Coordinates of C-alpha atoms and ligand atoms in Angstrom, one line a residue:
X1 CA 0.0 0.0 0.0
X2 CA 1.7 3.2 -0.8
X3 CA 1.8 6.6 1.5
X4 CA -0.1 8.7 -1.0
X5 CA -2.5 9.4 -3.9
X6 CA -1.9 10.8 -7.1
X7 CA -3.1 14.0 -7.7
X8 CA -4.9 14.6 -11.3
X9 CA -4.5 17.6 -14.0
X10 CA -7.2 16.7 -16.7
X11 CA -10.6 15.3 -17.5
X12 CA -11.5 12.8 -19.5
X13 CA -13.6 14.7 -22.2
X14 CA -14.3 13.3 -25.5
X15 CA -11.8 9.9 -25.6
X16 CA -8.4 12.2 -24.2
X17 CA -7.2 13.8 -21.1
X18 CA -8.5 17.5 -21.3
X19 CA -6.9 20.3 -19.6
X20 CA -9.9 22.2 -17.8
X21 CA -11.5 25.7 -18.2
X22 CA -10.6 26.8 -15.1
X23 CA -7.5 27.4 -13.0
X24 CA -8.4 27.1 -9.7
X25 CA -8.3 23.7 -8.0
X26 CA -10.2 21.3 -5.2
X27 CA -8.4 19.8 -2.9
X28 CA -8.5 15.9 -1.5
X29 CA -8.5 16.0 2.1
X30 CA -7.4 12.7 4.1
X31 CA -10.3 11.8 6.5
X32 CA -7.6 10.0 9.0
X33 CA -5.3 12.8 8.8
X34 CA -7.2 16.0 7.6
X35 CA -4.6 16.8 5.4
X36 CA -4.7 17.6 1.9
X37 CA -3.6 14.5 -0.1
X38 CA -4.1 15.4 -3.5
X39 CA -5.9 17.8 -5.9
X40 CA -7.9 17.9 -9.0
X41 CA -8.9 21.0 -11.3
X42 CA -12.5 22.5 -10.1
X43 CA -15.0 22.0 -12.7
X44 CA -16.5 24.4 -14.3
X45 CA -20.0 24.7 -16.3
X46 CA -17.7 24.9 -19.5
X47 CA -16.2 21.6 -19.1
X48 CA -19.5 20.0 -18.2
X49 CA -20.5 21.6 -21.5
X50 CA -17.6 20.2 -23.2
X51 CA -18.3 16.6 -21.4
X52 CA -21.9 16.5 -23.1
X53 CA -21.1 18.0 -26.1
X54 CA -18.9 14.7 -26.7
X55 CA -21.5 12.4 -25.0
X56 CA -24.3 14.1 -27.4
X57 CA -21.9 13.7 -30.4
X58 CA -20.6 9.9 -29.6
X59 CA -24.5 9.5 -29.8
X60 CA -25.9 11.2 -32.6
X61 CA -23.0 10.4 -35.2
X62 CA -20.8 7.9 -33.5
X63 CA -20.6 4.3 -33.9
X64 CA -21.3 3.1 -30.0
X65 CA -25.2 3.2 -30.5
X66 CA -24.9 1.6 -34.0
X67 CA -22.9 -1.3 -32.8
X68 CA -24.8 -4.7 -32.1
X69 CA -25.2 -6.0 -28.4
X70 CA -22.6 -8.5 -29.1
X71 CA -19.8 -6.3 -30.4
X72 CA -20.7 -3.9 -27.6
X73 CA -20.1 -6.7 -25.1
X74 CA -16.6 -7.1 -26.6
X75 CA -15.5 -3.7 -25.7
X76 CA -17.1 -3.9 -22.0
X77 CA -15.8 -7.2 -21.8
X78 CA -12.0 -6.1 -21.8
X79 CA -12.8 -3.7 -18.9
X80 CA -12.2 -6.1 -15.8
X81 CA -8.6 -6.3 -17.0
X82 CA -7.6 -3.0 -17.0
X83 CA -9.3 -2.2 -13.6
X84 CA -7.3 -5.2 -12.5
X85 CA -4.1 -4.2 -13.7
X86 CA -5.3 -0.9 -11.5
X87 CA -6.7 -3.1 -8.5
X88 CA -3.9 -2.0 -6.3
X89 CA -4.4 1.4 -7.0
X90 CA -7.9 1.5 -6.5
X91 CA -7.6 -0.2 -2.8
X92 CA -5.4 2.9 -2.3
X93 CA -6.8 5.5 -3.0
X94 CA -10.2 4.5 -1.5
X95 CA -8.2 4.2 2.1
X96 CA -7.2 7.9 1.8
X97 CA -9.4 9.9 0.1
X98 CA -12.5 7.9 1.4
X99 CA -10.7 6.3 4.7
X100 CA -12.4 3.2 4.3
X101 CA -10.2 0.3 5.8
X102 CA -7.8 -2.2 3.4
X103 CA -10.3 -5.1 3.9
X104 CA -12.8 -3.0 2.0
X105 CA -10.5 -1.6 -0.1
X106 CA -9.2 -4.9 -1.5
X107 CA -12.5 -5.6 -2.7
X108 CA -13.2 -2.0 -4.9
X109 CA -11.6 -3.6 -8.0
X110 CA -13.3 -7.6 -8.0
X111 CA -16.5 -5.7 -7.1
X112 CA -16.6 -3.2 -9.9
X113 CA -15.9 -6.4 -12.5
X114 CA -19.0 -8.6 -11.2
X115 CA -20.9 -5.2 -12.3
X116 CA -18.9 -5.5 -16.1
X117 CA -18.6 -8.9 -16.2
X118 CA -22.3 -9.4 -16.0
X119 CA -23.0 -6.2 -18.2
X120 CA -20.7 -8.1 -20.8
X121 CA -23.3 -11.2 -20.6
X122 CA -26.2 -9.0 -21.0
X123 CA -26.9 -9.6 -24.2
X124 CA -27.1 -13.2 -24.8
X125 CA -30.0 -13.1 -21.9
X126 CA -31.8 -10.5 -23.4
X127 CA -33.3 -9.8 -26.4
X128 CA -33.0 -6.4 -27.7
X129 CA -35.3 -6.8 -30.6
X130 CA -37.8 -9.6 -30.8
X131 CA -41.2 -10.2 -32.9
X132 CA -44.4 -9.3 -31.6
X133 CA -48.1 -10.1 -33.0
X134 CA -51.3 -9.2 -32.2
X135 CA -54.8 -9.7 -33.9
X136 CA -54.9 -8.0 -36.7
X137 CA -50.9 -7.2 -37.2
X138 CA -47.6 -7.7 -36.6
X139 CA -43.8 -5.9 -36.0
X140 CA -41.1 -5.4 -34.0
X141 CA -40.3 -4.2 -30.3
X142 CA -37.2 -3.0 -30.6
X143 CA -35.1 -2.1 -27.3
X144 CA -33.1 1.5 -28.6
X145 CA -30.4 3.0 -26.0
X146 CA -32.3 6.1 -24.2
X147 CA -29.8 8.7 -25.3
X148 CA -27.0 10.2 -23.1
X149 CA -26.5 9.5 -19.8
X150 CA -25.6 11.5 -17.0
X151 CA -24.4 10.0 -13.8
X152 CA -24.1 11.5 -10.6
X153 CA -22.4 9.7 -7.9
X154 CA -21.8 10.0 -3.9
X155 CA -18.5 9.3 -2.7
X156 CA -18.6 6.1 -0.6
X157 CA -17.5 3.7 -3.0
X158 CA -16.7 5.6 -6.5
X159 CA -15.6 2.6 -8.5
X160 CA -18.3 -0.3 -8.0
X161 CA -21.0 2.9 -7.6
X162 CA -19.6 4.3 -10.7
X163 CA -19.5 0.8 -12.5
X164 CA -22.8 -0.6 -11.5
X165 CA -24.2 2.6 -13.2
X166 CA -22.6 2.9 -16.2
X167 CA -21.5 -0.8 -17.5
X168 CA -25.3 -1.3 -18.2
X169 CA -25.6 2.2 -19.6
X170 CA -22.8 1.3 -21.9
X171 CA -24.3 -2.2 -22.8
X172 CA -27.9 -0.4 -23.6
X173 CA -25.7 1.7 -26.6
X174 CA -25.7 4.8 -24.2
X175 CA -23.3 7.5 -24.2
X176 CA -22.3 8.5 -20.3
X177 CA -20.7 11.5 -18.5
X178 CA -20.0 10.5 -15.0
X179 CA -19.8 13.5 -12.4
X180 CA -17.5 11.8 -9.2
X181 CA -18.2 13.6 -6.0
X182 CA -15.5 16.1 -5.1
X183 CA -14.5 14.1 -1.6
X184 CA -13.3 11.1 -3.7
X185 CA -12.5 11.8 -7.1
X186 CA -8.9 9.9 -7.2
X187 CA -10.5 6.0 -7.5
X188 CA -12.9 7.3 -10.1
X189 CA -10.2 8.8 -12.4
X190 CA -8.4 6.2 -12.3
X191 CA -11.4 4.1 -13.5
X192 CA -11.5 6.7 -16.3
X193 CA -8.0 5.3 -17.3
X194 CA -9.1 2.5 -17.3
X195 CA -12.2 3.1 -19.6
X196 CA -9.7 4.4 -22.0
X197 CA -7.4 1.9 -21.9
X198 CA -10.6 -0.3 -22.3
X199 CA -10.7 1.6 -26.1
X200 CA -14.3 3.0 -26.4
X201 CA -15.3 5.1 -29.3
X202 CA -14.1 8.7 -28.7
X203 CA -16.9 10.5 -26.5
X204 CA -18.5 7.5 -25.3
X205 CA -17.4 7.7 -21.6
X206 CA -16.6 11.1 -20.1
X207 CA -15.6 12.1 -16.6
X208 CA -15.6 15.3 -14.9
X209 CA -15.6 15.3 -10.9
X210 CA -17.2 18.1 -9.5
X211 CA -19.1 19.8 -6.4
X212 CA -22.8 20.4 -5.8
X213 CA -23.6 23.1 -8.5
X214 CA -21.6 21.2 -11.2
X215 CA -24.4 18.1 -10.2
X216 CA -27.5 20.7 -10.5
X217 CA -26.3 22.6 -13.8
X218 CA -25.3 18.3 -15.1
X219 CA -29.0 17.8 -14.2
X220 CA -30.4 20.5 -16.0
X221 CA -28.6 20.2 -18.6
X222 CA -30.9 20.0 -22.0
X223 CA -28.9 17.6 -23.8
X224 CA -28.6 14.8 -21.2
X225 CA -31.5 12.1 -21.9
X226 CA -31.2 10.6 -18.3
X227 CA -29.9 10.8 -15.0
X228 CA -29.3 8.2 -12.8
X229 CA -28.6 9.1 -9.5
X230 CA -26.7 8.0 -6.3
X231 CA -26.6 10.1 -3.5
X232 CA -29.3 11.8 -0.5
X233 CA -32.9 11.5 -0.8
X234 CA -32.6 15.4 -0.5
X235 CA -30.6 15.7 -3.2
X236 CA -32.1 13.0 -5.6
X237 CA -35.5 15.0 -5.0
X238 CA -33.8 18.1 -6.4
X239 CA -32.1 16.1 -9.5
X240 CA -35.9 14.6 -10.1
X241 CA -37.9 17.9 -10.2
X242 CA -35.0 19.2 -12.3
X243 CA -35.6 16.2 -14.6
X244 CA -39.4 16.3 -14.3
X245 CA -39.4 20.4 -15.9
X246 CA -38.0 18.5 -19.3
X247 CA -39.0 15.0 -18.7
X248 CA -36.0 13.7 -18.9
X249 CA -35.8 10.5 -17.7
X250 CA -34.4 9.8 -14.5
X251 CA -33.1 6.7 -11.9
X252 CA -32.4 7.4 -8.1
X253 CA -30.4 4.8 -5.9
X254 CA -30.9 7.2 -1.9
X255 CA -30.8 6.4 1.3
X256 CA -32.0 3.7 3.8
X257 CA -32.8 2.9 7.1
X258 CA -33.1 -0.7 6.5
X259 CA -34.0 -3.7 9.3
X260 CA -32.2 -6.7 10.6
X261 CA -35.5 -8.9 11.9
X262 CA -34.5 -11.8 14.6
X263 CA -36.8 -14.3 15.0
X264 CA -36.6 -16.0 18.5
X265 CA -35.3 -19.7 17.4
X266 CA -31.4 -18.1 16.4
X267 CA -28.4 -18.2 18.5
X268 CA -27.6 -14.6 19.6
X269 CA -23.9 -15.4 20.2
X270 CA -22.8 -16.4 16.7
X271 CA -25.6 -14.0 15.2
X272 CA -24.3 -10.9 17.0
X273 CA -21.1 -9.7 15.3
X274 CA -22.9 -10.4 12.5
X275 CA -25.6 -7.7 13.1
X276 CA -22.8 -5.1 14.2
X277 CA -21.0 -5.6 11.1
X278 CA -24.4 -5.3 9.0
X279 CA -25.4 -1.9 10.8
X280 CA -21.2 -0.1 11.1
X281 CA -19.5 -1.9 8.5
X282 CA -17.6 0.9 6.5
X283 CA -18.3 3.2 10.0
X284 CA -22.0 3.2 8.5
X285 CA -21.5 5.0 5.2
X286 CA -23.2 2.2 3.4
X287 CA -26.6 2.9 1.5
X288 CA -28.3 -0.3 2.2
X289 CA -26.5 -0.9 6.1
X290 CA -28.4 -2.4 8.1
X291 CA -28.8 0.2 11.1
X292 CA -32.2 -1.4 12.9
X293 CA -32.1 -4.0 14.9
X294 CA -35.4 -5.9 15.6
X295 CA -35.7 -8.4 18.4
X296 CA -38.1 -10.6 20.6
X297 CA -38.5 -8.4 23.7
X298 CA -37.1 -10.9 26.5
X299 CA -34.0 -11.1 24.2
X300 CA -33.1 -7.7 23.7
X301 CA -31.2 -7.7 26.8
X302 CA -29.1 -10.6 26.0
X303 CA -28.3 -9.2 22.1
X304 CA -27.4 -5.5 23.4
X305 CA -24.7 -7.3 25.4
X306 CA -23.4 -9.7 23.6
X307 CA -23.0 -6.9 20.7
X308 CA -21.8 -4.3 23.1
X309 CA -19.2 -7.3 23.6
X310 CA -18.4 -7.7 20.1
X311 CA -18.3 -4.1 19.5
X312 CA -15.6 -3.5 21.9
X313 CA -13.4 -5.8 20.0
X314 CA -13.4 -3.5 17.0
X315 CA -10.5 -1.5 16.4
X316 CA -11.2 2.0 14.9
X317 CA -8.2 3.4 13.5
X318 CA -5.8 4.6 10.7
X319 CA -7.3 2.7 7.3
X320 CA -3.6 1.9 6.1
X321 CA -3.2 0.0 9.5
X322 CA -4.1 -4.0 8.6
X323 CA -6.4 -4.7 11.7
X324 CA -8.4 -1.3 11.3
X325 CA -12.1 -2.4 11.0
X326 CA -13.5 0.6 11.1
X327 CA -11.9 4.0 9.7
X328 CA -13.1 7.6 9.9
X329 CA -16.1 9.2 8.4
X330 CA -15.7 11.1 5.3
X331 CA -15.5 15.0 6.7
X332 CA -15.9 16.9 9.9
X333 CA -19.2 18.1 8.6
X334 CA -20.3 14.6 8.8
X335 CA -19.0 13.3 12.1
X336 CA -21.1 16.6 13.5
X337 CA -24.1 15.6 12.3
X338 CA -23.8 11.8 13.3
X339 CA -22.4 13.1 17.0
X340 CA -25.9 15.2 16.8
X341 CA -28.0 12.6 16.1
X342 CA -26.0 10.8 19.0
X343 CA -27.1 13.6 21.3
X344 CA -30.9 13.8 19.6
X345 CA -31.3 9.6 20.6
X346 CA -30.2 10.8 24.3
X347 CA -32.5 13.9 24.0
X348 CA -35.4 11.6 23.2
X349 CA -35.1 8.6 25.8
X350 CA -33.0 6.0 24.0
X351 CA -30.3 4.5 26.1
X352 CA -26.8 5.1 24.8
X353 CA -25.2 1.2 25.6
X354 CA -21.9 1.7 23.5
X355 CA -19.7 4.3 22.2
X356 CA -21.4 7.5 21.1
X357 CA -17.9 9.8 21.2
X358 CA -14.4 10.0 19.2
X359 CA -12.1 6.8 19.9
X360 CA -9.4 7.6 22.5
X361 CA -6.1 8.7 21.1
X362 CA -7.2 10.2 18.1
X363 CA -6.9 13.9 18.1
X364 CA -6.8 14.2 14.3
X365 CA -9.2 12.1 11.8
X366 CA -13.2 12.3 12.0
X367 CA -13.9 8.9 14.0
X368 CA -16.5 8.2 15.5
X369 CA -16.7 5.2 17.9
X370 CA -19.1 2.5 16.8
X371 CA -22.0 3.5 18.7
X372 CA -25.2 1.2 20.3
X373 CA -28.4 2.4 21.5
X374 CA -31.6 0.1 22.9
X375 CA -35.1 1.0 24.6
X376 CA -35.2 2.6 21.1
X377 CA -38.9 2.4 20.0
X378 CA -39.6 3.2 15.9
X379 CA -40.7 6.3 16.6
X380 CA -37.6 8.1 17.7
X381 CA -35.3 10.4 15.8
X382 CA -32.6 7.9 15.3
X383 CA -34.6 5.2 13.8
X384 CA -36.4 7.0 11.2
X385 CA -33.5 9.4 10.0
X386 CA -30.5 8.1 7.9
X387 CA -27.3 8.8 9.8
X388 CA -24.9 7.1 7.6
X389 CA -22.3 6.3 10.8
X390 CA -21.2 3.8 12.8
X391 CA -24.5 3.5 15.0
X392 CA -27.1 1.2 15.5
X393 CA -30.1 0.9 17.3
X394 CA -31.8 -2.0 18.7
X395 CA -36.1 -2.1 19.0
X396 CA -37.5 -5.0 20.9
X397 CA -40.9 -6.7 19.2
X398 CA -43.4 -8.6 21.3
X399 CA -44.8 -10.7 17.9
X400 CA -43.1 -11.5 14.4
X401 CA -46.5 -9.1 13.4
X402 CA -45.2 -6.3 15.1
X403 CA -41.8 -6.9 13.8
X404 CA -43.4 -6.4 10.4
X405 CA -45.0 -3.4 10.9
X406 CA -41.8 -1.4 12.2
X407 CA -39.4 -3.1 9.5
X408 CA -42.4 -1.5 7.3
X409 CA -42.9 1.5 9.2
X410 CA -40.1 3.6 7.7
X411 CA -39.9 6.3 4.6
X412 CA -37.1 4.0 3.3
X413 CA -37.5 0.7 1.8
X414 CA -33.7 -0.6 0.5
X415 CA -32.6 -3.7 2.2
X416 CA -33.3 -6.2 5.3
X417 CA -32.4 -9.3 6.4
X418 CA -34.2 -11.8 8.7
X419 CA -32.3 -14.6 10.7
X420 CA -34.4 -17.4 11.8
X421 CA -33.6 -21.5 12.2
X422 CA -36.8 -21.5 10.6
X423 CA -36.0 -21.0 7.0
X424 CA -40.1 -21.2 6.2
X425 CA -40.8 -18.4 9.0
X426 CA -37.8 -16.2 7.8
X427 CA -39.1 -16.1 3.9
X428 CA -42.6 -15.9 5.0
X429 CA -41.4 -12.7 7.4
X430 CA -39.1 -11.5 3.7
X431 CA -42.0 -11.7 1.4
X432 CA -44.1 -9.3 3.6
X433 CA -40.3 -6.3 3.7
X434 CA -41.4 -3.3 1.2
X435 CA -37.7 -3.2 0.4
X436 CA -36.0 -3.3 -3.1
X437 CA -33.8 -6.6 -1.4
X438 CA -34.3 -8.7 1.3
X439 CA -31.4 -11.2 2.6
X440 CA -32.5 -14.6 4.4
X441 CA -30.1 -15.6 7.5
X442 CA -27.1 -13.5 5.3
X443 CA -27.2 -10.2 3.8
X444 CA -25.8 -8.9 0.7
X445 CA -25.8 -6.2 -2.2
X446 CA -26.5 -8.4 -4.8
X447 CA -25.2 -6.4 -8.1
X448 CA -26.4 -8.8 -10.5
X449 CA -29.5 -8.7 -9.8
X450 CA -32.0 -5.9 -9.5
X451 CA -30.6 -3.2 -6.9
X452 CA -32.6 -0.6 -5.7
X453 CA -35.4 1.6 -3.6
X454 CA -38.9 1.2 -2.2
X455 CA -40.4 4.7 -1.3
X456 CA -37.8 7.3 -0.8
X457 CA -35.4 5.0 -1.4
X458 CA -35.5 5.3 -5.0
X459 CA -36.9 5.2 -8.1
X460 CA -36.0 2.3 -10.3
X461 CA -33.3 -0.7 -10.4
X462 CA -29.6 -1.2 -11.3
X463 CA -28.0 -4.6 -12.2
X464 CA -29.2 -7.5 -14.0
X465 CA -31.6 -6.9 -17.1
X466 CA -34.0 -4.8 -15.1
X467 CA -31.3 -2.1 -14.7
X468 CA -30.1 -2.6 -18.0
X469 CA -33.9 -1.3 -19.2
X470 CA -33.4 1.5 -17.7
X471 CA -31.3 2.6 -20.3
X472 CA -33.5 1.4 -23.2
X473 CA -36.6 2.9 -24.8
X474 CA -39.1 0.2 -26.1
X475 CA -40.3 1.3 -29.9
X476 CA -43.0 -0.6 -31.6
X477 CA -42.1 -1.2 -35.8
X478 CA -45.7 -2.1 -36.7
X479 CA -46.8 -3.3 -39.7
X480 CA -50.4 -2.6 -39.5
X481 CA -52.9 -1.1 -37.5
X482 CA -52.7 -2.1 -33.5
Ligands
NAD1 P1 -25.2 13.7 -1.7 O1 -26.6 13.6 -2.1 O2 -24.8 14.9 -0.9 O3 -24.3 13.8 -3.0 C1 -24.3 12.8 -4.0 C2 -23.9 13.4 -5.3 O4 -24.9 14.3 -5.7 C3 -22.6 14.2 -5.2 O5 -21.9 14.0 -6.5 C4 -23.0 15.6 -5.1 O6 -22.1 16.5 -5.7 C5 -24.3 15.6 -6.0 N1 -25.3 16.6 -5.6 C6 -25.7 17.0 -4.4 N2 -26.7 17.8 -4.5 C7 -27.1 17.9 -5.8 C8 -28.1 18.6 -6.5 N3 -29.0 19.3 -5.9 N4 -28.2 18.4 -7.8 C9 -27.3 17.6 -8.5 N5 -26.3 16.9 -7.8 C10 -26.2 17.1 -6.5 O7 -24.8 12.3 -1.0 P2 -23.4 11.9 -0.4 O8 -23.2 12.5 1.0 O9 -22.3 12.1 -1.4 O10 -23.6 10.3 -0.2 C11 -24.3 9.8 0.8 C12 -25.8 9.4 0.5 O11 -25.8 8.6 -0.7 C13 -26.5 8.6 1.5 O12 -27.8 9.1 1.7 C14 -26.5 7.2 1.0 O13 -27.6 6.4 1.4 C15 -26.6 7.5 -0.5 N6 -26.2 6.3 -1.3 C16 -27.1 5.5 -1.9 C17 -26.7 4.4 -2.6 C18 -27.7 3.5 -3.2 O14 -27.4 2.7 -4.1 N7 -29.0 3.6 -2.9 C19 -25.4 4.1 -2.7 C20 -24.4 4.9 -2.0 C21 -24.9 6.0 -1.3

């Protein structure tokens, strides 16, 4: 693992490294060490200009949308082997700009190539053309790439995020500019070499990382088809009514506040790191983390212990360090607001069991300690709001009904899991989740499959076919009247 991160002086605008419009630059601050650990060139609206201009181009007159499936599936098919000839890279860069920890890290790279490798296969399980015939006629549905695609991504996981967006984008025949968040740009530049060492048509894949405003004027821009969308619930609202004023279409992959459910029949001991590591995994700053707990009442006392046990066990810590499970959070600004919903479960009557301040030791880095609260009931502050930190909260049930309802009882609908002996009770307690996934006795993003929101949530799927149709428009060729 090396000490640093590259810095970056380009874009990747229309198949080469463009110099930007701009002068000034953003800086990448270390999350373990506050320091700034690289830069990049701040975006301007000119170079998002210039980024859809060759997206709109690579479209219109370009081969990429004129290929077949299959020769398409060539080209995204020699991806996974230049993101692994970058793997190392990748892992690094995610420990310092993002802080995640190396045990993540080393999985950045083999996740991003399930997302292409399966986007490569796409086309011999789906048909993008097929006969269709009705009473008095016949034609064709043909599946047509939706246009030009921007993609706007949070800053958690840049490569696999970026990847699971934009491998079935490119499979549909789209054209893609990719806006990195400004936090993390380094992993998803380096992904950008390795689109272009990949050899797509010129203007095909286009990056520019930039900051809040570069996302709104991306979203309004009038000659981007679609957006898909990774980030806040806020924010995807804002990106939707901007897409809604031109009906552009539009995919949103937000926030969660998604369930474990317990069932009474499990071992607590073996089950317990398990649900710790669900809920704080990555300190929390996963979309689909599982930060409820849900157990029988006269259980709740043995889980909150045995947890709290567990809990103490993890080391938070520098990210480059090999036994650091848990690194910082991404910036100040967000350890405040997790250390203030911290102080709002207090406030309303929870009762803070673990953690709930900065580890010992650690006077710079934003970490937070991983953080348990019980005698939570569904209605407080902390288990309705995303926090996106280390903390989880446990909310005893007196009936698998009532488990139900409070898994249900949530604006989000994202992910769950239920852990029961009872294989039958646990998929008949899954079938009744509102969620977009739901994991028996394990849990899982599956990428390969469709990924994505109930409620606010999201809007629409990514992975397997049903995200790759959200990149195609359906057209009817008829030959005589319907
Ligand atoms: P964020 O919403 O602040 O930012 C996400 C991206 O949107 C960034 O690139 C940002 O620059 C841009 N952006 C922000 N406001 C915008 C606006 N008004 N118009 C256009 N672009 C805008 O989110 P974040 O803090 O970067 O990421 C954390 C959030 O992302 C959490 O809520 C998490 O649940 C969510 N997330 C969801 C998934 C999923 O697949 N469902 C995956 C990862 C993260």
């Amino acid at each position: 693992m090396h000490t640093s991160i590259r810095s970056f002086d380009h874009f990747f605008i229309s198949g080469e490294w463009r110099a930007p419009s701009g002068a000034q630059r953003t800086p990448v601050i270390s999350p373990s060490t506050e320091e700034e650990i690289a830069s990049i060139p701040r975006a301007t609206s000119a170079d998002i200009d210039a980024a859809v201009n060759a997206a709109r181009q690579a479209f219109d007159f370009g081969p990429w949308p004129r290929m077949s499936p299959a020769e398409r599936a060539k080209v995204l098919a020699r991806v996974p082997a230049e993101i692994d000839k970058r793997a190392a890279e990748i892992a690094n860069s995610f420990c310092h700009e993002v802080g995640g920890p190396k045990f993540i890290a080393s999985f950045m790279a083999s996740q991003a190539n399930k997302m292409w490798g399966d986007a490569a296969t796409l086309h011999q399980r789906f048909k993008f053309e097929e006969r269709r015939e009705w009473n008095n006629g016949h034609g064709y549905l043909i599946f047509e790439p939706v246009g030009v695609v921007a993609t706007i991504l949070p800053w958690n996981g840049p490569v696999p995020t970026i990847s699971l967006k934009i491998a079935p984008a490119l499979a549909a025949g789209c054209t893609v500019v990719i806006k990195p968040a400004p936090e993390a740009p380094i992993g998803a530049l380096i992904l950008a070499e390795a689109l272009a060492a990949a050899g797509f048509p010129r203007g095909v894949v286009n990056m520019v990382p930039g900051d809040r405003e570069i996302g709104e004027y991306l979203a309004n821009h009038p000659l981007v088809d679609k957006i898909a969308f990774t980030g806040s619930t806020a924010a995807g609202a804002k990106v939707m009514a901007a897409c809604a004023r031109r009906i552009a279409r539009v995919t949103l992959e937000l926030g969660g506040k998604s369930a474990s459910i317990v069932a009474d029949d499990i071992d607590l001991a073996s089950l317990a790191p398990t649900l710790v590591n669900n809920a704080v995994m990555h300190s929390g700053q996963i979309c689909a983390a599982l930060t409820r707990v849900l157990v029988p009442r006269h259980r709740e006392e043995e889980l909150v212990a045995r947890m709290c046990d567990y809990m103490a066990t993890l080391k938070v810590g520098d990210p480059l360090e090999e036994d650091t499970v848990l690194g910082p959070v991404i910036t100040s600004a967000q350890r405040e607001r997790i250390e203030a919903y911290i102080a709002k479960g207090i406030e309303e009557g929870a009762r803070l069991v673990f953690g709930g301040g900065r580890p010992a030791g650690r006077s710079r880095g934003w970490y937070v300690q991983p953080t348990l609260f019980s005698g939570v009931n569904n209605s407080m502050t902390i288990a309705r709001e995303e926090i996106f930190g280390p903390v989880v909260v446990v909310i005893p049930f007196d009936s698998i009904e009532e488990a139900v309802a409070i898994a249900n009882d949530s604006e989000y609908g994202l992910s769950g899991a239920v852990y029961a002996r009872d294989v039958a009770l646990a998929e008949k307690i899954a079938r009744q989740i509102r969620t977009g996934q739901i994991s028996i006795n394990s849990w899982d993003m599956c990428v390969v499959q469709p990924f994505g929101g109930f409620k606010k949530s999201g809007l629409g799927r990514e992975g397997g076919i049903e995200g790759l149709l959200e990149y195609l428009e359906p057209k009817l060729l008829q030959f005589a009247k319907c």
